CSV table of C-alpha atoms in Angstrom, one decimal:
chain,number,residue,atom,x,y,z
A,27,MET,CA,26.4,141.4,-60.5
A,28,THR,CA,26.0,141.5,-64.3
A,29,THR,CA,29.1,143.8,-64.6
A,30,VAL,CA,31.2,141.3,-62.6
A,31,LEU,CA,30.0,138.4,-64.8
A,32,PHE,CA,30.8,140.3,-67.9
A,33,TRP,CA,34.4,141.1,-66.8
A,34,LEU,CA,34.8,137.5,-65.7
A,35,ALA,CA,33.8,136.4,-69.2
A,36,ALA,CA,36.3,138.8,-70.6
A,37,ALA,CA,39.0,137.4,-68.3
A,38,CYS,CA,38.2,133.9,-69.5
A,39,ALA,CA,38.3,135.0,-73.1
A,40,LEU,CA,41.7,136.7,-72.6
A,41,ALA,CA,43.1,133.6,-70.8
A,42,TYR,CA,41.9,131.4,-73.7
A,43,LEU,CA,43.6,133.5,-76.4
A,44,PRO,CA,47.1,132.0,-76.0
A,45,LEU,CA,45.6,128.5,-75.8
A,46,SER,CA,43.6,128.9,-79.0
A,47,PRO,CA,46.2,127.5,-81.4
A,48,ARG,CA,47.1,124.6,-79.0
A,49,PRO,CA,45.8,121.0,-79.0
A,50,ALA,CA,42.5,120.2,-77.2
A,51,SER,CA,42.6,120.1,-73.4
A,52,THR,CA,40.2,120.3,-70.5
A,53,LEU,CA,41.5,123.8,-69.5
A,54,ARG,CA,41.2,125.0,-73.1
A,55,SER,CA,37.6,123.7,-73.4
A,56,VAL,CA,36.5,125.2,-70.0
A,57,LEU,CA,37.9,128.7,-70.8
A,58,LYS,CA,36.5,128.8,-74.3
A,59,THR,CA,33.0,127.6,-73.2
A,60,ALA,CA,32.9,129.9,-70.1
A,61,SER,CA,33.9,132.9,-72.1
A,62,VAL,CA,30.5,132.9,-73.8
A,63,ALA,CA,28.4,130.9,-71.3
A,64,LEU,CA,29.0,133.7,-68.8
A,65,LEU,CA,27.8,136.2,-71.3
A,66,ALA,CA,24.6,134.2,-71.6
A,67,VAL,CA,24.2,134.2,-67.8
A,68,THR,CA,24.8,138.0,-67.9
A,69,ALA,CA,22.0,138.4,-70.4
A,70,LEU,CA,19.7,136.3,-68.3
A,71,LEU,CA,20.4,138.0,-65.0
A,72,GLY,CA,20.3,141.4,-66.8
A,73,ALA,CA,16.7,140.7,-68.0
A,74,GLY,CA,17.9,140.7,-71.6
A,75,PRO,CA,15.7,139.3,-74.4
A,76,LEU,CA,15.1,135.6,-74.2
A,77,LEU,CA,16.4,135.2,-77.8
A,78,LEU,CA,19.7,136.8,-76.8
A,79,VAL,CA,20.1,134.4,-74.0
A,80,VAL,CA,19.3,131.4,-76.3
A,81,ALA,CA,21.7,132.6,-79.0
A,82,LEU,CA,24.6,133.0,-76.5
A,83,LEU,CA,23.8,129.7,-74.9
A,84,LEU,CA,23.8,127.9,-78.2
A,85,CYS,CA,27.1,129.4,-79.2
A,86,ALA,CA,28.6,128.4,-75.9
A,87,ILE,CA,27.5,124.8,-76.6
A,88,GLY,CA,29.0,125.1,-80.0
A,89,ASP,CA,32.3,126.3,-78.4
A,90,ALA,CA,32.3,123.4,-76.0
A,91,LEU,CA,31.8,120.9,-78.9
A,92,LEU,CA,34.3,122.5,-81.3
A,93,SER,CA,36.9,122.8,-78.6
A,94,ARG,CA,37.3,119.0,-78.6
A,95,GLU,CA,38.4,119.0,-82.2
A,96,THR,CA,37.0,115.7,-83.4
A,97,ASP,CA,35.0,115.0,-86.5
A,98,SER,CA,31.8,114.1,-84.6
A,99,THR,CA,31.9,117.1,-82.3
A,100,PHE,CA,32.7,119.4,-85.2
A,101,MET,CA,29.4,118.5,-86.9
A,102,SER,CA,27.5,119.0,-83.7
A,103,GLY,CA,29.3,122.2,-83.0
A,104,ILE,CA,28.4,123.6,-86.5
A,105,GLY,CA,24.8,122.7,-85.8
A,106,ALA,CA,24.8,124.5,-82.5
A,107,PHE,CA,26.3,127.6,-84.1
A,108,ALA,CA,23.8,127.5,-87.0
A,109,ALA,CA,21.0,127.4,-84.4
A,110,GLY,CA,22.6,130.3,-82.6
A,111,HIS,CA,22.7,132.4,-85.7
A,112,LEU,CA,19.1,131.6,-86.4
A,113,ALA,CA,18.3,132.8,-82.9
A,114,TYR,CA,20.2,136.0,-83.6
A,115,ILE,CA,18.2,136.5,-86.8
A,116,ALA,CA,15.0,136.1,-84.9
A,117,LEU,CA,16.2,138.5,-82.3
A,118,PHE,CA,17.0,141.2,-84.9
A,119,LEU,CA,13.8,140.8,-86.8
A,120,THR,CA,11.5,140.8,-83.8
A,121,HIS,CA,13.1,143.8,-82.1
A,122,PRO,CA,10.6,146.7,-81.7
A,123,SER,CA,12.8,149.0,-83.8
A,124,SER,CA,13.4,146.5,-86.6
A,125,ASN,CA,12.4,147.7,-90.1
A,126,LEU,CA,12.9,145.6,-93.2
A,127,ALA,CA,13.0,148.8,-95.3
A,128,LEU,CA,16.3,149.7,-93.6
A,129,ILE,CA,18.1,146.9,-95.4
A,130,PHE,CA,18.1,148.8,-98.7
A,131,ASP,CA,19.2,152.0,-97.0
A,132,GLN,CA,22.7,150.4,-97.0
A,133,PRO,CA,22.8,148.7,-100.3
A,134,GLY,CA,26.6,148.5,-100.2
A,135,TYR,CA,26.5,146.3,-97.1
A,136,PHE,CA,23.7,144.2,-98.5
A,137,TRP,CA,25.2,143.4,-101.9
A,138,SER,CA,28.7,142.9,-100.4
A,139,LEU,CA,27.2,140.2,-98.2
A,140,ILE,CA,25.5,138.5,-101.2
A,141,ILE,CA,28.8,138.6,-103.2
A,142,LEU,CA,30.7,137.4,-100.2
A,143,GLY,CA,28.4,134.4,-99.9
A,144,ILE,CA,28.8,133.5,-103.6
A,145,VAL,CA,32.6,133.7,-103.4
A,146,ALA,CA,32.7,131.7,-100.1
A,147,ALA,CA,30.5,129.0,-101.5
A,148,THR,CA,32.6,128.8,-104.8
A,149,LEU,CA,35.9,128.5,-102.9
A,150,LEU,CA,34.7,126.2,-100.1
A,151,ALA,CA,32.5,123.7,-101.8
A,152,PRO,CA,35.2,121.9,-103.8
A,153,ARG,CA,37.5,121.7,-100.7
A,154,ALA,CA,35.0,120.8,-98.0
A,155,GLY,CA,34.8,117.0,-98.8
A,156,ASN,CA,32.2,115.2,-96.8
A,157,LEU,CA,31.3,118.5,-95.0
A,158,LYS,CA,30.3,120.2,-98.3
A,159,GLY,CA,26.5,120.0,-97.4
A,160,PRO,CA,26.8,121.5,-93.9
A,161,VAL,CA,29.3,124.1,-95.1
A,162,LEU,CA,27.0,125.2,-97.9
A,163,GLY,CA,24.0,125.2,-95.6
A,164,TYR,CA,25.9,127.3,-93.0
A,165,ILE,CA,26.9,130.1,-95.4
A,166,PRO,CA,23.4,131.5,-96.0
A,167,ILE,CA,22.6,131.3,-92.3
A,168,ILE,CA,25.6,133.3,-91.2
A,169,LEU,CA,25.2,135.8,-94.0
A,170,GLY,CA,21.4,135.9,-93.2
A,171,MET,CA,22.4,137.2,-89.8
A,172,GLY,CA,24.4,139.9,-91.5
A,173,VAL,CA,21.4,140.9,-93.6
A,174,ALA,CA,18.9,140.7,-90.7
A,175,VAL,CA,21.0,143.1,-88.6
A,176,LEU,CA,20.6,145.8,-91.2
A,177,THR,CA,16.9,146.1,-90.2
A,178,LEU,CA,18.0,147.7,-86.9
A,179,PRO,CA,18.6,151.5,-86.6
A,180,GLU,CA,22.1,152.5,-85.7
A,181,THR,CA,21.0,154.5,-82.6
A,182,GLY,CA,21.8,154.1,-79.0
A,183,ALA,CA,23.2,150.8,-77.9
A,184,LEU,CA,21.9,149.2,-81.1
A,185,ARG,CA,24.7,150.8,-83.0
A,186,TRP,CA,26.9,148.0,-81.7
A,187,ALA,CA,24.8,145.4,-83.5
A,188,LEU,CA,26.1,145.9,-87.0
A,189,PRO,CA,29.9,145.9,-86.3
A,190,ALA,CA,29.4,142.9,-83.9
A,191,ALA,CA,27.5,140.9,-86.6
A,192,LEU,CA,30.2,141.8,-89.2
A,193,ALA,CA,32.9,140.7,-86.8
A,194,PHE,CA,31.0,137.4,-86.3
A,195,ILE,CA,30.9,136.8,-90.0
A,196,ALA,CA,34.6,137.7,-90.4
A,197,SER,CA,35.6,135.2,-87.6
A,198,ASP,CA,33.6,132.4,-89.3
A,199,LEU,CA,35.1,133.2,-92.7
A,200,ILE,CA,38.7,133.2,-91.3
A,201,LEU,CA,37.9,129.9,-89.5
A,202,ALA,CA,36.6,128.4,-92.7
A,203,THR,CA,39.7,129.6,-94.6
A,204,GLU,CA,41.9,128.0,-91.8
A,205,LYS,CA,40.1,124.7,-92.0
A,206,PHE,CA,39.5,124.2,-95.7
A,207,LEU,CA,41.6,126.5,-97.8
A,208,LEU,CA,45.0,126.8,-96.2
A,209,PRO,CA,47.4,123.8,-96.5
A,210,LYS,CA,49.0,122.4,-93.4
A,211,GLY,CA,52.1,124.3,-92.4
A,212,HIS,CA,51.0,127.5,-94.1
A,213,PRO,CA,52.5,130.5,-92.4
A,214,ALA,CA,49.1,132.2,-92.0
A,215,LEU,CA,48.0,129.4,-89.7
A,216,LYS,CA,50.3,130.9,-87.0
A,217,ILE,CA,48.2,134.1,-87.2
A,218,THR,CA,44.6,133.0,-87.8
A,219,PRO,CA,43.8,131.7,-84.3
A,220,TYR,CA,44.7,135.1,-82.9
A,221,LEU,CA,42.3,136.8,-85.4
A,222,VAL,CA,39.3,134.4,-85.1
A,223,TRP,CA,39.0,134.4,-81.3
A,224,PRO,CA,39.0,138.2,-80.7
A,225,LEU,CA,36.6,138.8,-83.6
A,226,TYR,CA,34.3,136.1,-82.4
A,227,TRP,CA,34.3,136.9,-78.7
A,228,GLY,CA,34.2,140.6,-79.4
A,229,ALA,CA,31.1,140.0,-81.6
A,230,GLN,CA,29.3,138.1,-78.8
A,231,ALA,CA,30.1,140.9,-76.3
A,232,GLY,CA,29.1,143.6,-78.8
A,233,LEU,CA,25.7,141.9,-79.3
A,234,LEU,CA,25.2,141.5,-75.6
A,235,ILE,CA,25.9,145.3,-75.1
A,236,ALA,CA,23.6,146.1,-78.0
A,237,PHE,CA,20.5,144.3,-76.6
A,238,LEU,CA,21.0,144.2,-72.8
């Protein structure tokens, strides 16, 4: 049953991809939300950790809200994703194999994330307008997930956790670039939706595989 649900989620994700750059619609919202909501159900039925189920569910709620593309739902969606990232942080840090000392076994990753956060905040803050506060608050949360995943050993299924977390961070940074840094009509805007969605959904699927 869980295998069927996983591939159904993958089918929804694939069906959503060509719709990702298009205006908001009911079909677009349903496919986007179902792509991650079905992963949450898979985690639940597969007896995955409760924090994994919660993180996936919160992200699915975030997808539903952001898919409507309004200012009010954008703020609520960002809040849902921030909560989802916090749930992932808790999942990583409370895993039986988690070890804080492992963070500094990979100093290149650690310091790259710190520098990335500083650069992102420097570039986004002047351009985020009324969303400056939420954007600056979101950056340490998403990068905190990237640091927290370093506490996990890269053995067994857990080896999927680090690349999945990095893909999640990459998708968020591309999305922020798309929304705040690129002017309307920029040629890159024709490409970014097709980068954000595979990175994002692949990250969620990778984290499911790592912990289920």
